[in-house]
PDB file of C-alpha atoms in Angstrom:
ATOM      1  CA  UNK W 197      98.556  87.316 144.684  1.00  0.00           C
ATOM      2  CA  UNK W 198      96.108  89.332 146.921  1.00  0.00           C
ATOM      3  CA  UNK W 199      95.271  91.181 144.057  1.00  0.00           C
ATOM      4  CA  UNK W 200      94.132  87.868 141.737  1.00  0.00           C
ATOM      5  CA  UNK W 201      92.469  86.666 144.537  1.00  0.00           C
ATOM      6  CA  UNK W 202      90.306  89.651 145.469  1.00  0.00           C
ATOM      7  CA  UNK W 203      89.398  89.900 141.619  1.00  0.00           C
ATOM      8  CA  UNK W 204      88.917  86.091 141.408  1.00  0.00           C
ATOM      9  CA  UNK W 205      86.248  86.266 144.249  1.00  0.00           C
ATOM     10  CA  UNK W 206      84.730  89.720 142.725  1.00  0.00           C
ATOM     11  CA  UNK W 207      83.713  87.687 139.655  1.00  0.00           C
ATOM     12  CA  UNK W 208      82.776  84.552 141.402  1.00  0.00           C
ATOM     13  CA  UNK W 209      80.488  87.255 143.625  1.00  0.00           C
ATOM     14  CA  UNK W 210      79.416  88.979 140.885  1.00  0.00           C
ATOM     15  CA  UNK W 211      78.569  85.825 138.527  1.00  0.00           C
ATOM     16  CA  UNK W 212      76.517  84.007 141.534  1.00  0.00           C
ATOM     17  CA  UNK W 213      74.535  86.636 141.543  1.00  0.00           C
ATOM     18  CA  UNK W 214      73.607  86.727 138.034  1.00  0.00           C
ATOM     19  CA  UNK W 215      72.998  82.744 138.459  1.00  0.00           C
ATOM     20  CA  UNK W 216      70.015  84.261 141.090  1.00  0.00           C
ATOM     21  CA  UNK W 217      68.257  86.497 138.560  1.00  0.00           C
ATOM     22  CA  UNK W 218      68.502  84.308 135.282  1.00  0.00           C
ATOM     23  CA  UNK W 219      66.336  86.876 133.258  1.00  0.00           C
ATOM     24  CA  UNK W 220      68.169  89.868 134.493  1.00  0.00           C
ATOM     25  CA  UNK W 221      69.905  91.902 131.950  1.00  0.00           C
ATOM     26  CA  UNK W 222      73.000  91.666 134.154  1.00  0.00           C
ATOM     27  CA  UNK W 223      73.360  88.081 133.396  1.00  0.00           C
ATOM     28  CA  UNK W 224      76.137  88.028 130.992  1.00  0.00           C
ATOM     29  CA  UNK W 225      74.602  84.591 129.591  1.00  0.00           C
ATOM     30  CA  UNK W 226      71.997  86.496 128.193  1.00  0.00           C
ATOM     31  CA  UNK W 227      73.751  89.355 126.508  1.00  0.00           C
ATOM     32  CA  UNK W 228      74.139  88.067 123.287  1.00  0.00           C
ATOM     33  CA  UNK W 229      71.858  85.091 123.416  1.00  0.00           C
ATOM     34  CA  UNK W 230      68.819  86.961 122.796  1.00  0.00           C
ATOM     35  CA  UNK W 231      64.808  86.405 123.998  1.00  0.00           C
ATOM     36  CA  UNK W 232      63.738  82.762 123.201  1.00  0.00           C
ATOM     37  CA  UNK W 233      60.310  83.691 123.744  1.00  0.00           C
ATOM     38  CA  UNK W 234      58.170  84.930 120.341  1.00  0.00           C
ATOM     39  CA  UNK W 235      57.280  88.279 120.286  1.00  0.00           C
ATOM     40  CA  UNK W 236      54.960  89.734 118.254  1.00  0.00           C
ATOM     41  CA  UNK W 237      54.812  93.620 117.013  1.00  0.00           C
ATOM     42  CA  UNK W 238      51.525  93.387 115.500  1.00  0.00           C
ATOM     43  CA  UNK W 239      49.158  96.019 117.916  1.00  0.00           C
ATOM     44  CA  UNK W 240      46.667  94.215 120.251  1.00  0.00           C
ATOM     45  CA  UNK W 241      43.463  96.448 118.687  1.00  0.00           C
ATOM     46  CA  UNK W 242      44.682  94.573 115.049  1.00  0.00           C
ATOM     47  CA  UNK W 243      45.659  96.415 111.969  1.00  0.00           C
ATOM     48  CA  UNK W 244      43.332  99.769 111.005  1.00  0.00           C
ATOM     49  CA  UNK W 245      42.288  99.056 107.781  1.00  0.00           C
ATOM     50  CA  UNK W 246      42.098 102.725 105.789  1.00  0.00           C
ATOM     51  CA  UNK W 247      39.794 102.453 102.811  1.00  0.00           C
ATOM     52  CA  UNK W 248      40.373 105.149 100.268  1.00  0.00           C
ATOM     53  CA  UNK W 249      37.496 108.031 100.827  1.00  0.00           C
ATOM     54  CA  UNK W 250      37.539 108.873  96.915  1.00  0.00           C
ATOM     55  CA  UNK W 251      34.669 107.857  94.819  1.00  0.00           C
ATOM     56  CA  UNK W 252      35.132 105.788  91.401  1.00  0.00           C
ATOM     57  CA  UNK W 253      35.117 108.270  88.316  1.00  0.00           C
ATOM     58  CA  UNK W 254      31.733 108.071  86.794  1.00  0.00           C
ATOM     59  CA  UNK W 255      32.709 106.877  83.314  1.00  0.00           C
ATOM     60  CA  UNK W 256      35.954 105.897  81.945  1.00  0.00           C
ATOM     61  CA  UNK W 257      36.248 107.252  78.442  1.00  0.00           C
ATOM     62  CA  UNK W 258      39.889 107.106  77.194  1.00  0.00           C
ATOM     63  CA  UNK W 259      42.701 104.071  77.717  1.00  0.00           C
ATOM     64  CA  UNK W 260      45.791 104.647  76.402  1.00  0.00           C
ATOM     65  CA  UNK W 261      49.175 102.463  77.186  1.00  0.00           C
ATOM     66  CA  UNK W 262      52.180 104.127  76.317  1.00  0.00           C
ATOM     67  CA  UNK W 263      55.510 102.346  76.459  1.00  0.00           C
ATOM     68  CA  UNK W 264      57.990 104.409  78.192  1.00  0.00           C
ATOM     69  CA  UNK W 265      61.796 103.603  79.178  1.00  0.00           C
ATOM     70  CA  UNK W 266      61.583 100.760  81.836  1.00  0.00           C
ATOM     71  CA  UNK W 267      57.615  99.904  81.438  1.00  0.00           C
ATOM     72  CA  UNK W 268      54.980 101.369  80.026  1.00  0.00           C
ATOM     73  CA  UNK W 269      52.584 104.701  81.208  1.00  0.00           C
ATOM     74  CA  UNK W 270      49.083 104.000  81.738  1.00  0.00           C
ATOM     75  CA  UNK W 271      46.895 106.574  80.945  1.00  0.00           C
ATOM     76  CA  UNK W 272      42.995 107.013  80.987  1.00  0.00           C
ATOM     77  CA  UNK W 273      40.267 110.084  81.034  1.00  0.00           C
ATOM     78  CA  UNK W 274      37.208 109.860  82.607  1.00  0.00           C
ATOM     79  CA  UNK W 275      34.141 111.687  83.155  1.00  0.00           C
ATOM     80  CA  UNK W 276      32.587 113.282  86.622  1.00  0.00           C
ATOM     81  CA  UNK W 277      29.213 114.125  86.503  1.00  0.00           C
ATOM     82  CA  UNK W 278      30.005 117.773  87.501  1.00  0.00           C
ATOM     83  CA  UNK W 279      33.324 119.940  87.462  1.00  0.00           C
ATOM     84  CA  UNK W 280      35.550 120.301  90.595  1.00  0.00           C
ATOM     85  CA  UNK W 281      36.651 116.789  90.761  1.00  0.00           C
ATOM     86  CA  UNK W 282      40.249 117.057  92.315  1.00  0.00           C
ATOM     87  CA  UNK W 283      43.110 114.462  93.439  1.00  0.00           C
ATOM     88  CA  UNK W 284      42.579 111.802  90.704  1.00  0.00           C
ATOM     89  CA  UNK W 285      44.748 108.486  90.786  1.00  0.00           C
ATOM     90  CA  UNK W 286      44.829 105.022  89.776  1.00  0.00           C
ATOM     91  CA  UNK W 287      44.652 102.698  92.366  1.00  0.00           C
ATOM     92  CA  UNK W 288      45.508  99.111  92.242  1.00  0.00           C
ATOM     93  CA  UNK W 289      43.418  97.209  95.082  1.00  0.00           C
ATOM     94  CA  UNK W 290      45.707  94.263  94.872  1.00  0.00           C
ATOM     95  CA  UNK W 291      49.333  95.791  94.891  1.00  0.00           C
ATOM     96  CA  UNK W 292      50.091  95.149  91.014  1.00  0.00           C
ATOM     97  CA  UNK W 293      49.502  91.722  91.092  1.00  0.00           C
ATOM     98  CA  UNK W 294      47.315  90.727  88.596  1.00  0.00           C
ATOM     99  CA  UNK W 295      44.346  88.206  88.704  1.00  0.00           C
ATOM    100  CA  UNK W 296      44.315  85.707  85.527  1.00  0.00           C
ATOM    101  CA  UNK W 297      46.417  87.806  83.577  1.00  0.00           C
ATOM    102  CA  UNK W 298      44.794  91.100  84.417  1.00  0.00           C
ATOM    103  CA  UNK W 299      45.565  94.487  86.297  1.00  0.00           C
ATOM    104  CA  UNK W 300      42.477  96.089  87.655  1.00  0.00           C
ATOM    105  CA  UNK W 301      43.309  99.932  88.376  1.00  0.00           C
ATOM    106  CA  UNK W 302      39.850 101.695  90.053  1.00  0.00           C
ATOM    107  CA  UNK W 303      40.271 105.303  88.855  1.00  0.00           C
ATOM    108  CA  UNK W 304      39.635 107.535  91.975  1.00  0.00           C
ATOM    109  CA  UNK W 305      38.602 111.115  92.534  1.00  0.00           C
ATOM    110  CA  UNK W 306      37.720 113.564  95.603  1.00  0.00           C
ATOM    111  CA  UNK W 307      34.491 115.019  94.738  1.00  0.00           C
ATOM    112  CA  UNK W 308      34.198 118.813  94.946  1.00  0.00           C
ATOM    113  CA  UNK W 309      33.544 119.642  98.554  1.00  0.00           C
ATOM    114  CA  UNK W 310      30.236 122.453  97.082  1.00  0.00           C
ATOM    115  CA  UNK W 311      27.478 122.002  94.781  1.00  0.00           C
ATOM    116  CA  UNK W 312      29.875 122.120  91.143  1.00  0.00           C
ATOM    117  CA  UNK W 313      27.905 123.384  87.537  1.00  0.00           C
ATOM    118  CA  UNK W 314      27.640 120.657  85.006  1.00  0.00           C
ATOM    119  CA  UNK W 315      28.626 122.485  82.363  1.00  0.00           C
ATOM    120  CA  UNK W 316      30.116 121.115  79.041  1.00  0.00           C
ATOM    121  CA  UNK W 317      32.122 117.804  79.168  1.00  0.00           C
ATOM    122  CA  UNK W 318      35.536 119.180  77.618  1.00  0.00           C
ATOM    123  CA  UNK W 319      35.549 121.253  80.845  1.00  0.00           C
ATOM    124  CA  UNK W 320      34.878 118.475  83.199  1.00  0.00           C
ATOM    125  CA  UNK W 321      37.906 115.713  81.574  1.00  0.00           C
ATOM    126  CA  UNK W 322      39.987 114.544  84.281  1.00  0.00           C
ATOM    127  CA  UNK W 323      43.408 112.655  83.165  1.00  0.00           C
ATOM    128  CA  UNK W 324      45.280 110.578  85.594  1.00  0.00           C
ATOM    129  CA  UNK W 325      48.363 108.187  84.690  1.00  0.00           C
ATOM    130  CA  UNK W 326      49.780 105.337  86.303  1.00  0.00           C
ATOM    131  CA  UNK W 327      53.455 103.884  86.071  1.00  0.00           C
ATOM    132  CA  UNK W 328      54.021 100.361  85.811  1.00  0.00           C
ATOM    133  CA  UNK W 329      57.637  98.415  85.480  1.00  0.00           C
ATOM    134  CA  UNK W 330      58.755  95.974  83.650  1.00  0.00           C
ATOM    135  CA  UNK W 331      59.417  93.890  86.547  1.00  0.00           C
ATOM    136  CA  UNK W 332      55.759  94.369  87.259  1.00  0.00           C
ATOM    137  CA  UNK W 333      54.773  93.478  83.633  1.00  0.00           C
ATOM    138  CA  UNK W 334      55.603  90.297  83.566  1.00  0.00           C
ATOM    139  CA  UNK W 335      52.570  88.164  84.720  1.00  0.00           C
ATOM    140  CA  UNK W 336      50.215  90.830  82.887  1.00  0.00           C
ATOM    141  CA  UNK W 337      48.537  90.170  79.646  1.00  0.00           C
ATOM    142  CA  UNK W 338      45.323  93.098  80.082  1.00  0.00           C
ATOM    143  CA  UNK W 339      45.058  96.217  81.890  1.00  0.00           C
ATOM    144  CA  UNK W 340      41.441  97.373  83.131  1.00  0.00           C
ATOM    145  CA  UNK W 341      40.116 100.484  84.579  1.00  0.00           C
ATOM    146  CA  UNK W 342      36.979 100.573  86.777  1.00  0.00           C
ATOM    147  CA  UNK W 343      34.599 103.609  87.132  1.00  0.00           C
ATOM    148  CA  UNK W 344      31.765 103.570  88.421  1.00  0.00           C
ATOM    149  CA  UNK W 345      29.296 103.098  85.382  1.00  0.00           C
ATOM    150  CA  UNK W 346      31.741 101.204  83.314  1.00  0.00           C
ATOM    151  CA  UNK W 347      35.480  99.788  82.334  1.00  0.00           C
ATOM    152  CA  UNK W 348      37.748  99.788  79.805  1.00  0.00           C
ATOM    153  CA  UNK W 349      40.666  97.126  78.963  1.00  0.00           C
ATOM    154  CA  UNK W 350      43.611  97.262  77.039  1.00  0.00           C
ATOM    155  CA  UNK W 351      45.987  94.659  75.863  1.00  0.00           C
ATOM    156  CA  UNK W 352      49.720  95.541  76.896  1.00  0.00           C
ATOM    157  CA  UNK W 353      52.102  95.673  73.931  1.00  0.00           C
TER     158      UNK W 353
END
């Protein structure tokens, strides 16, 4: 009897003191119950916004859509104005989702980090390509590519 009575006013003890210190983690009322209060994981300085460094390809000279297992394979050549362009891509500004019906893809490229020769335009062809689902084809009815002198569109099939 001692023995339920000494653990009987060990809880009691141990529980009034929790009642004391109602945010403390000792609390057993708040072990599962979780914070009430909002809390927010977004940084106090805000988002950094990171803006792709590339430049747009000069000229877009070549659109080609392939149809592939699962989607299709967008694929387009353009034209820097010298050689030594290097790490080429398709980027889609708004995430794949199209705007009226159509997927604008800005094709990108590092330009050389020297002075580059001009020299003939086979030599200076850079080919990127550009995966796009089925899921993702859905709401699109045209596929453009932006340089930076011009643009090319394509029709899905």
């Amino acid at each position: 009897m001692k023995n339920q009575t000494l653990a009987l006013a060990t809880c009691a003890l141990f529980l009034a003191g929790c009642s004391s210190v109602s945010d403390s983690n000792y609390n057993p009322l708040n072990w599962f119950d979780g914070d009430s209060s909002d809390q927010q994981l977004e940084p106090e300085e805000g988002y950094v916004t990171v803006t792709d460094p590339r430049n747009l390809i000069a000229d877009v000279r070549e659109l080609r859509i392939e149809p592939t297992q699962g989607g299709v394979v967008v694929a387009a050549m353009g034209m820097p104005p010298t050689q030594g362009y290097y790490r080429a891509d398709l980027i889609s500004p708004t995430n794949n989702i199209p705007e009226n019906g159509t997927l604008t893809l800005e094709f990108r490229a590092a330009k050389p980090p020297t002075q580059q020769p001009v020299s003939t335009e086979v030599s200076r062809e850079v080919w990127v390509a550009y995966f796009l689902s089925s899921i993702e084809l859905r709401n699109i009815r045209q596929i453009r590519v932006v340089g930076a002198n011009n643009s090319r569109t394509k029709s899905k099939r």
